[in-house]
PDB file of N, CA and C in Angstrom:
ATOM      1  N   UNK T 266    -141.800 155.292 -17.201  1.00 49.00           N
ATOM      2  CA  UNK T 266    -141.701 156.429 -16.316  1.00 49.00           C
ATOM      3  C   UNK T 266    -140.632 157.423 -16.755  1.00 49.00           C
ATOM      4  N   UNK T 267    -139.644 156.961 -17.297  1.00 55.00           N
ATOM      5  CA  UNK T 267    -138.673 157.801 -17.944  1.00 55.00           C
ATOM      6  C   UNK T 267    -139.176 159.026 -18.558  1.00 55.00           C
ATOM      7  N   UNK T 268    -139.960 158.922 -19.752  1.00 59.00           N
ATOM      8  CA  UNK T 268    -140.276 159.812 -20.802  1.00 59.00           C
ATOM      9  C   UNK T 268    -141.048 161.075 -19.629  1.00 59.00           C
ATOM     10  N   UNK T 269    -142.179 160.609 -18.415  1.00 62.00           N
ATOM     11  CA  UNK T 269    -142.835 161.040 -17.685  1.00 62.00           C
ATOM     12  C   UNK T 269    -141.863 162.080 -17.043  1.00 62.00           C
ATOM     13  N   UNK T 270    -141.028 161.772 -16.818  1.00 66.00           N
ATOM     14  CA  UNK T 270    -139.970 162.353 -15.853  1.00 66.00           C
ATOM     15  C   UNK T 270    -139.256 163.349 -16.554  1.00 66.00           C
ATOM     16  N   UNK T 271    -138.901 163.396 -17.627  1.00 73.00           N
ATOM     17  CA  UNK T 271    -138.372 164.136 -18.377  1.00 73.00           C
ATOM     18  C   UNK T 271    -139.013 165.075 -18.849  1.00 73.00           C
ATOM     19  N   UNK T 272    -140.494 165.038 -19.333  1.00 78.00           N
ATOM     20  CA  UNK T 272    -141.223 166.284 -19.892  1.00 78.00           C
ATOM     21  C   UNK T 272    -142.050 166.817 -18.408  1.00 78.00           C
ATOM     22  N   UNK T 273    -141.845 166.318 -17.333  1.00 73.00           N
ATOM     23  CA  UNK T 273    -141.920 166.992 -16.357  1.00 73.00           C
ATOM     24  C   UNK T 273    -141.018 167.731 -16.028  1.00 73.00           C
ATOM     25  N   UNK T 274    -139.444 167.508 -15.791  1.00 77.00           N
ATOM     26  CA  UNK T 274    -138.408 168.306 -16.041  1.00 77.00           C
ATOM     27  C   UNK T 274    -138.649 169.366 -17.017  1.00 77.00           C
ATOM     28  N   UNK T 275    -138.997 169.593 -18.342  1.00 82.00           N
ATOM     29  CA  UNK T 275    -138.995 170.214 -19.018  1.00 82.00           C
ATOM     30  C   UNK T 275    -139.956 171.143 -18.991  1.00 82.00           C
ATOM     31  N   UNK T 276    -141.162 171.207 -18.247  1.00 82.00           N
ATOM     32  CA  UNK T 276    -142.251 171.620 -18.175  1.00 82.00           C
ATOM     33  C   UNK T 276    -141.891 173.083 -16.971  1.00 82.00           C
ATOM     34  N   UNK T 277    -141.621 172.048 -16.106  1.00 79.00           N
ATOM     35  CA  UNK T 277    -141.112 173.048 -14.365  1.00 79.00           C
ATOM     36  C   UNK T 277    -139.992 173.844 -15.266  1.00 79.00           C
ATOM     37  N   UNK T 278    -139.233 173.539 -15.759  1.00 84.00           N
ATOM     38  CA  UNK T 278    -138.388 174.345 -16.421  1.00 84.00           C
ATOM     39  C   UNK T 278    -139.112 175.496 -16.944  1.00 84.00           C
ATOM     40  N   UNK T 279    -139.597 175.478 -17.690  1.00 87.00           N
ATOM     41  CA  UNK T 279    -140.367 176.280 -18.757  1.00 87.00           C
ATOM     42  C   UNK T 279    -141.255 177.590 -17.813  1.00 87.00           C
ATOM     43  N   UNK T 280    -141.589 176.714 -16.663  1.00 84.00           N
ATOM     44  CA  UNK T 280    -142.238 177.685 -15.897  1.00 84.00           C
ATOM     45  C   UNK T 280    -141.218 178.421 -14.542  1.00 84.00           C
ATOM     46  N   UNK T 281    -140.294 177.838 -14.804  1.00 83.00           N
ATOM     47  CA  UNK T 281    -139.307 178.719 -13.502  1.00 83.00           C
ATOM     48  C   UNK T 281    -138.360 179.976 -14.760  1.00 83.00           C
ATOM     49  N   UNK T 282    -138.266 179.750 -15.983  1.00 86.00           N
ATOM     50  CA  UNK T 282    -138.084 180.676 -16.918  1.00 86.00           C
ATOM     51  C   UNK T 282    -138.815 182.174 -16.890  1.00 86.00           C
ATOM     52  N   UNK T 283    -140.198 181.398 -17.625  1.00 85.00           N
ATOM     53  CA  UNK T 283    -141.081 182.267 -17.347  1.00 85.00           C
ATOM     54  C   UNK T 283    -141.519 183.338 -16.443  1.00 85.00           C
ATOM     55  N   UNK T 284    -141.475 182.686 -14.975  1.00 84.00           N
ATOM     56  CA  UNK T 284    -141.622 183.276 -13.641  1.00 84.00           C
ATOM     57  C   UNK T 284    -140.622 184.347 -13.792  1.00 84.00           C
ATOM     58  N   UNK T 285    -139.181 184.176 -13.868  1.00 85.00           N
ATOM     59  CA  UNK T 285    -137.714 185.126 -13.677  1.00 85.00           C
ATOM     60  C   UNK T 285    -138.320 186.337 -14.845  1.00 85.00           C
ATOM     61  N   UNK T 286    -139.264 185.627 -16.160  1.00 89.00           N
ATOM     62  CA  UNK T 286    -139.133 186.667 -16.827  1.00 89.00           C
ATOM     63  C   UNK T 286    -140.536 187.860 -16.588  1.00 89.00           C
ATOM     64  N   UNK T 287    -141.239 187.026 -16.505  1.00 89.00           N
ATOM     65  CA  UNK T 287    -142.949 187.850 -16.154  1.00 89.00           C
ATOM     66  C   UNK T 287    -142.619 188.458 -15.258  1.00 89.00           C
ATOM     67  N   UNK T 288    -142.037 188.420 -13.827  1.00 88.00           N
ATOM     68  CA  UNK T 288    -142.337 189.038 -12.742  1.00 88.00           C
ATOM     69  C   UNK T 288    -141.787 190.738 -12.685  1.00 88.00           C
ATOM     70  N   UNK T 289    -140.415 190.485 -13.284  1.00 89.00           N
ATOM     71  CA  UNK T 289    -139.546 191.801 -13.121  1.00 89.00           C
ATOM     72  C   UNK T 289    -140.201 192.429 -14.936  1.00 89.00           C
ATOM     73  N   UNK T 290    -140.691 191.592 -15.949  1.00 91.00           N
ATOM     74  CA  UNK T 290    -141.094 192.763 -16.530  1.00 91.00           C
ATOM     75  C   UNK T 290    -142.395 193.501 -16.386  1.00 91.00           C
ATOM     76  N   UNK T 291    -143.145 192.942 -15.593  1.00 90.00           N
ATOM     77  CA  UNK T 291    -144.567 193.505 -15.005  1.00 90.00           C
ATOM     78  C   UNK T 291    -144.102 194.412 -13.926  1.00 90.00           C
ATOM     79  N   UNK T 292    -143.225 193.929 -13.417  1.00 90.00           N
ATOM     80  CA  UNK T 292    -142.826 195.134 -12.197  1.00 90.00           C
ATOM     81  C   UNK T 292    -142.534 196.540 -12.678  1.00 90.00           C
ATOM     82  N   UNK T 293    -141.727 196.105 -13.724  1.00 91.00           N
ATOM     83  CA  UNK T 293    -141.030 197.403 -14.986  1.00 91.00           C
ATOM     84  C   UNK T 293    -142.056 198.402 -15.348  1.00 91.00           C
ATOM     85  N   UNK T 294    -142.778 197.464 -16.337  1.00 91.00           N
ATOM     86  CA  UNK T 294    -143.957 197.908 -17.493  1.00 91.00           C
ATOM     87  C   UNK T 294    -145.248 198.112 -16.506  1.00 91.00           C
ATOM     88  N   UNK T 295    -145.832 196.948 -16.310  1.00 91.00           N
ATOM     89  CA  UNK T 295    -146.768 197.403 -15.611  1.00 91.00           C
ATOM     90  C   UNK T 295    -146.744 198.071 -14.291  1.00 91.00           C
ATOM     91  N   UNK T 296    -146.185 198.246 -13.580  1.00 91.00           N
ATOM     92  CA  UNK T 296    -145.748 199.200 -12.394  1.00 91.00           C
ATOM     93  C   UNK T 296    -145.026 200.188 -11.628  1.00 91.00           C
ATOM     94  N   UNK T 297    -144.437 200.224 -13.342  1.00 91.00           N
ATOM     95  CA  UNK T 297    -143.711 201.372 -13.392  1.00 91.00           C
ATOM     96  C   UNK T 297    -142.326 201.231 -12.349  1.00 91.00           C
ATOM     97  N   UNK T 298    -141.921 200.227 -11.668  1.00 90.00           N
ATOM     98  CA  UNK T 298    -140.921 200.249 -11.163  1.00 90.00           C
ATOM     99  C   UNK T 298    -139.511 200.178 -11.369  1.00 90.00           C
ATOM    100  N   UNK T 299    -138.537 200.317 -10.523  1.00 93.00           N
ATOM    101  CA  UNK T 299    -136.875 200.619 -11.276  1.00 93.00           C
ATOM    102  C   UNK T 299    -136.654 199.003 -11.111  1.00 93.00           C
ATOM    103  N   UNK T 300    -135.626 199.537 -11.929  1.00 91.00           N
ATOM    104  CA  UNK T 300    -134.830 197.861 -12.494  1.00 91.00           C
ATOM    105  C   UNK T 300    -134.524 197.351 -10.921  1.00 91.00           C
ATOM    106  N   UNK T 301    -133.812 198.349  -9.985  1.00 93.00           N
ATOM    107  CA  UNK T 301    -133.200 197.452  -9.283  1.00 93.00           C
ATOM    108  C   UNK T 301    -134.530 197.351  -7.976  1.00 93.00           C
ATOM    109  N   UNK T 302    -135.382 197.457  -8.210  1.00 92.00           N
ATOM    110  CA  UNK T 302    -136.837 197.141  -7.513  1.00 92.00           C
ATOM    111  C   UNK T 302    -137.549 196.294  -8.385  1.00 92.00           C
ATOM    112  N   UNK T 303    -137.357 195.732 -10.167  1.00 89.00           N
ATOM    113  CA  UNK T 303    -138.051 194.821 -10.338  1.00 89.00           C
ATOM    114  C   UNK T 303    -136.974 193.349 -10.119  1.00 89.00           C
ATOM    115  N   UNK T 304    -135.679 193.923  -9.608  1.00 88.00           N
ATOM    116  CA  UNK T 304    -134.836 192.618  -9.511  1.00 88.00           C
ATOM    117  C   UNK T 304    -134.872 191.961  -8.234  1.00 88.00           C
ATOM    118  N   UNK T 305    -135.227 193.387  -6.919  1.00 91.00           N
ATOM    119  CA  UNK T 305    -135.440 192.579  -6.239  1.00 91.00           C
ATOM    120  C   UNK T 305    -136.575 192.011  -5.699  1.00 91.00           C
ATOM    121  N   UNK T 306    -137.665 192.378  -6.393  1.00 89.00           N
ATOM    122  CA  UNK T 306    -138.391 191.176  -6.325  1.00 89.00           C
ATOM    123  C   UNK T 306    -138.663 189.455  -6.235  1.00 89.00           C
ATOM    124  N   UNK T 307    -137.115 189.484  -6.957  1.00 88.00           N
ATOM    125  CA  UNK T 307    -136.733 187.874  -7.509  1.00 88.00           C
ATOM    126  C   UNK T 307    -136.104 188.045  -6.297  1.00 88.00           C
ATOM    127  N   UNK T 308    -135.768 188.170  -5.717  1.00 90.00           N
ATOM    128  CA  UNK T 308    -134.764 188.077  -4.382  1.00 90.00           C
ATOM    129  C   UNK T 308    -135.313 186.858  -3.357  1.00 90.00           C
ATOM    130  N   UNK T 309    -136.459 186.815  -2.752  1.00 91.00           N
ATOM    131  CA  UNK T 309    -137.185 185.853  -1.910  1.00 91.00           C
ATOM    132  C   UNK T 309    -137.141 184.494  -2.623  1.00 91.00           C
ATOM    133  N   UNK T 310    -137.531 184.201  -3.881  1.00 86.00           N
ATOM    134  CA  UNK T 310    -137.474 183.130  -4.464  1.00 86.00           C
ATOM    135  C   UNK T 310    -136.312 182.549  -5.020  1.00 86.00           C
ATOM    136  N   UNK T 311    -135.239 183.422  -5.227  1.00 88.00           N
ATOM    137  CA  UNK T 311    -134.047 183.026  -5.449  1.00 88.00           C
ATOM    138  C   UNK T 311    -133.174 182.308  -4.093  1.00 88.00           C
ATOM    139  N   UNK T 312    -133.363 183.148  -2.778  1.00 93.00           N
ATOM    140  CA  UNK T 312    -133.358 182.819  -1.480  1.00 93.00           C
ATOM    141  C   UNK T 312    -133.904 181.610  -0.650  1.00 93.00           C
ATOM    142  N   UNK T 313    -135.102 181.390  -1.550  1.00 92.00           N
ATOM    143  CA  UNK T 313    -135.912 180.361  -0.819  1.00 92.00           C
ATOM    144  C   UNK T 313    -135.316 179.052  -1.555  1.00 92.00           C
ATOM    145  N   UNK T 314    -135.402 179.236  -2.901  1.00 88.00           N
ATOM    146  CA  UNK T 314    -134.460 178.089  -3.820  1.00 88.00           C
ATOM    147  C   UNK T 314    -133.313 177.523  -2.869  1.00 88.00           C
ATOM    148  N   UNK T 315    -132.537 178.380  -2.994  1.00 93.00           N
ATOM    149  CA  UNK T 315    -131.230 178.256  -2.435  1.00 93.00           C
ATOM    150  C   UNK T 315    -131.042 177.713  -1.472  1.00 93.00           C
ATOM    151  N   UNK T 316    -132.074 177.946  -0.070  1.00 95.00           N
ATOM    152  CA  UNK T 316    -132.147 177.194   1.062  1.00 95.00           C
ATOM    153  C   UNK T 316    -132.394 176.006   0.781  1.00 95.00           C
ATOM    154  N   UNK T 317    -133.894 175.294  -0.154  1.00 91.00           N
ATOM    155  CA  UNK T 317    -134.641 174.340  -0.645  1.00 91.00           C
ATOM    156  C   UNK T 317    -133.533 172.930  -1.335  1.00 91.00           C
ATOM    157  N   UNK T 318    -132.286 173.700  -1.885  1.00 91.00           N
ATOM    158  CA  UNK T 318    -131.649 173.171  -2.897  1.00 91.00           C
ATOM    159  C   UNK T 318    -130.958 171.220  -1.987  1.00 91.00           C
ATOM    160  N   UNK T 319    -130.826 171.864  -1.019  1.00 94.00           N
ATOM    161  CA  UNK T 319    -129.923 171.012  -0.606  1.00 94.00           C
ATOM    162  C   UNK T 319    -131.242 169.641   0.213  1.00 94.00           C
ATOM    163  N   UNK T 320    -131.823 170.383   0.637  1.00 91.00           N
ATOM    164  CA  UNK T 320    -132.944 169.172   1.154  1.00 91.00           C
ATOM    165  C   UNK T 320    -133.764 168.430  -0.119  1.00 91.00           C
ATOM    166  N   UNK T 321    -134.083 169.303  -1.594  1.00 85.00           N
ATOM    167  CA  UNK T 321    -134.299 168.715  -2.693  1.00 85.00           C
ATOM    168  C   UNK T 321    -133.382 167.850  -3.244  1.00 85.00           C
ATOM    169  N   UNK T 322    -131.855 168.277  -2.958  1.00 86.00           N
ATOM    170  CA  UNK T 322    -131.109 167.149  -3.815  1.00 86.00           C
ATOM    171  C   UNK T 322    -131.336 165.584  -2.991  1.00 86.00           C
ATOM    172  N   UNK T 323    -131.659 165.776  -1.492  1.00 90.00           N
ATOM    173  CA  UNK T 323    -131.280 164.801  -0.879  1.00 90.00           C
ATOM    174  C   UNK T 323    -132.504 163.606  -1.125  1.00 90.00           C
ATOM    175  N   UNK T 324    -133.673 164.497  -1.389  1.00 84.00           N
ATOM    176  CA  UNK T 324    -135.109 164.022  -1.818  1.00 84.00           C
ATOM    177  C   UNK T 324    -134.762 163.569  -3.095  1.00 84.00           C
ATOM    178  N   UNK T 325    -133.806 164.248  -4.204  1.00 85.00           N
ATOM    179  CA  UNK T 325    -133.884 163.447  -5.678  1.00 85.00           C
ATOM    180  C   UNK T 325    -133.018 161.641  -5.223  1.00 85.00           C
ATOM    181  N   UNK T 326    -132.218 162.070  -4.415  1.00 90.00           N
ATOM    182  CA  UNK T 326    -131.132 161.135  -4.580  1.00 90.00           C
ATOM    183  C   UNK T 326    -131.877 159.827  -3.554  1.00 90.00           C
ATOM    184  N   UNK T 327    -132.931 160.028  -2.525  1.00 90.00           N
ATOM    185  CA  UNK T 327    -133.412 158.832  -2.081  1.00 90.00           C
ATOM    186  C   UNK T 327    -134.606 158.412  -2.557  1.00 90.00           C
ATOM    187  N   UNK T 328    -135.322 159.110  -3.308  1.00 86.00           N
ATOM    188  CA  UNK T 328    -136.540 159.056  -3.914  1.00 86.00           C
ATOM    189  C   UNK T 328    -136.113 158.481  -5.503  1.00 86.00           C
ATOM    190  N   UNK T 329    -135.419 158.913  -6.330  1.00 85.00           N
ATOM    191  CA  UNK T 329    -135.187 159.098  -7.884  1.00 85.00           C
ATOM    192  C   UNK T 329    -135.899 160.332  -8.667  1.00 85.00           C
ATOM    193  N   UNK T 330    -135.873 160.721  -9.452  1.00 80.00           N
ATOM    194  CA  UNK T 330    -136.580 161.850 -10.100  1.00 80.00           C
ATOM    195  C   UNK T 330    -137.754 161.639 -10.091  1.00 80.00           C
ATOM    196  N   UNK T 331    -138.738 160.732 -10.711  1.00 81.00           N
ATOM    197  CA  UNK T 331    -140.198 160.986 -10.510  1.00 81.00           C
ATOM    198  C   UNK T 331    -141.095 161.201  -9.113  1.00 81.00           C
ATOM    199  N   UNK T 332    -140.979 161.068  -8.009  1.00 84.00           N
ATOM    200  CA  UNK T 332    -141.309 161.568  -7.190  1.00 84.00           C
ATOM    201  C   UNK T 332    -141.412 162.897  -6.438  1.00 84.00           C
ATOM    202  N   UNK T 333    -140.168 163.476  -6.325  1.00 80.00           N
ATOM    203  CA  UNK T 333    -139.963 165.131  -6.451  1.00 80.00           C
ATOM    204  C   UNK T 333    -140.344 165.755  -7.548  1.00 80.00           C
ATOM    205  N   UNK T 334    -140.569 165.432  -8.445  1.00 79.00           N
ATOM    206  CA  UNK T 334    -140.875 166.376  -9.695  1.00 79.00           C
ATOM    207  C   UNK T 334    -142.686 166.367  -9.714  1.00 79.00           C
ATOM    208  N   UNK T 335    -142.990 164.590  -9.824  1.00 84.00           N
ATOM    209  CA  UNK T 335    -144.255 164.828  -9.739  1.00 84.00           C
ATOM    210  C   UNK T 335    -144.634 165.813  -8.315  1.00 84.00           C
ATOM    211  N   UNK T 336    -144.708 165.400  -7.690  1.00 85.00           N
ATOM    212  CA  UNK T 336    -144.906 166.657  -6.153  1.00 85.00           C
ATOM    213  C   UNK T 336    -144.852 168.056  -6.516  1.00 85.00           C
ATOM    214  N   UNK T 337    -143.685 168.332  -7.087  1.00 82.00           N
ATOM    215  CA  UNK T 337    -143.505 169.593  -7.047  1.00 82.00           C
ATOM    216  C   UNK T 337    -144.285 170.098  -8.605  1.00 82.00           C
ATOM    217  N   UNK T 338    -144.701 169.610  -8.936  1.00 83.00           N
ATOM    218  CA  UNK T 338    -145.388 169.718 -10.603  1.00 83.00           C
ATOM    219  C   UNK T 338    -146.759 169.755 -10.045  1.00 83.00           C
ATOM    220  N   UNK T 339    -147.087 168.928  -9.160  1.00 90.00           N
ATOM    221  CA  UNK T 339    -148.565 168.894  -8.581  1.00 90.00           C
ATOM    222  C   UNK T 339    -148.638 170.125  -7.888  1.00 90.00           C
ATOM    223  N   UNK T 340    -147.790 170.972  -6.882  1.00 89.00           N
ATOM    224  CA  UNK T 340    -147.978 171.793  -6.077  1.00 89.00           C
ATOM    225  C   UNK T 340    -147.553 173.468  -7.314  1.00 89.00           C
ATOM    226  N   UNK T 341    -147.185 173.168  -7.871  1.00 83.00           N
ATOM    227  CA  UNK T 341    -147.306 173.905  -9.154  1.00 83.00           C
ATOM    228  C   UNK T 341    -148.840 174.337  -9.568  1.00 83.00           C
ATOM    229  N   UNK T 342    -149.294 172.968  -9.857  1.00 88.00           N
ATOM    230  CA  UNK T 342    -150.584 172.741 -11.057  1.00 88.00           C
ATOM    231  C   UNK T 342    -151.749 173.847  -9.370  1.00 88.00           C
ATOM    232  N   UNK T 343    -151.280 173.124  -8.551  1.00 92.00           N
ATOM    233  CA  UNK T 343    -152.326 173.621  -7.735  1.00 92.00           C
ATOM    234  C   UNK T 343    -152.521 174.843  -7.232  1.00 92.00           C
ATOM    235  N   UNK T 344    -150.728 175.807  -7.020  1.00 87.00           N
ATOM    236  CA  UNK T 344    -150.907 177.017  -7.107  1.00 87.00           C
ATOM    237  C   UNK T 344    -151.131 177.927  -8.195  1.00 87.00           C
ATOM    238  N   UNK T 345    -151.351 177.179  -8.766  1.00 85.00           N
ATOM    239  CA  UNK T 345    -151.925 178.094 -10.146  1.00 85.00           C
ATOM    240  C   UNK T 345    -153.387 177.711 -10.388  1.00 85.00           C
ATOM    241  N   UNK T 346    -154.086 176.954  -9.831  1.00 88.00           N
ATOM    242  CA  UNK T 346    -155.328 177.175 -10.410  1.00 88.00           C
ATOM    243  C   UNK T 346    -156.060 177.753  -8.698  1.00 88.00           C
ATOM    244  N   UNK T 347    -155.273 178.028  -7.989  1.00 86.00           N
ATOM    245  CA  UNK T 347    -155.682 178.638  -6.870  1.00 86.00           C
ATOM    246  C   UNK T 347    -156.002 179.835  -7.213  1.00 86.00           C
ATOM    247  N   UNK T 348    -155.298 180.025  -8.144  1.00 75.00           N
ATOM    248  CA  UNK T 348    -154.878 181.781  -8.257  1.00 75.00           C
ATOM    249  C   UNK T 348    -156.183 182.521  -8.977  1.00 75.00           C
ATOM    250  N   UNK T 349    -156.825 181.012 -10.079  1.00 64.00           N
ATOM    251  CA  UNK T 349    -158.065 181.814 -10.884  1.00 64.00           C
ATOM    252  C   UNK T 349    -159.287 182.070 -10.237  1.00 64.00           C
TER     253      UNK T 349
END
């Protein structure tokens, strides 16, 4: 389960990167909007994190890592193929 846990870590990573970077440069480029309107876009999700953070740590620390990650990797996989 180790290895599982880790390239799941690495994965959600890859896509919370991504997200910070796609969103505000589509806002830019494709919508022609100002910097400080494609930044705050990130604002809600940075907000929502932040609230999330502390009830997630409490979920890593009674659960262990593979459980929160798988979950949240699943609810990932699923809002994204919602989307096609």
């Amino acid at each position: 389960m180790r290895n599982f846990s880790g390239t799941t870590y690495v994965l959600l990573q890859f896509v919370t990167i991504g997200y910070g970077y796609m969103i505000p440069n589509a806002s830019q480029l494709g919508f022609g909007a100002s910097v400080l309107a494609a930044g705050v876009v990130l604002l809600p999700g940075a907000l929502l994190g932040a609230a999330s953070a502390p009830v997630s740590g409490s979920l890593l620390d009674k659960f262990g890592p593979v459980r929160p990650m798988f979950t949240a990797m699943l609810a990932d996989l699923r809002a994204f193929a919602s989307k096609r």
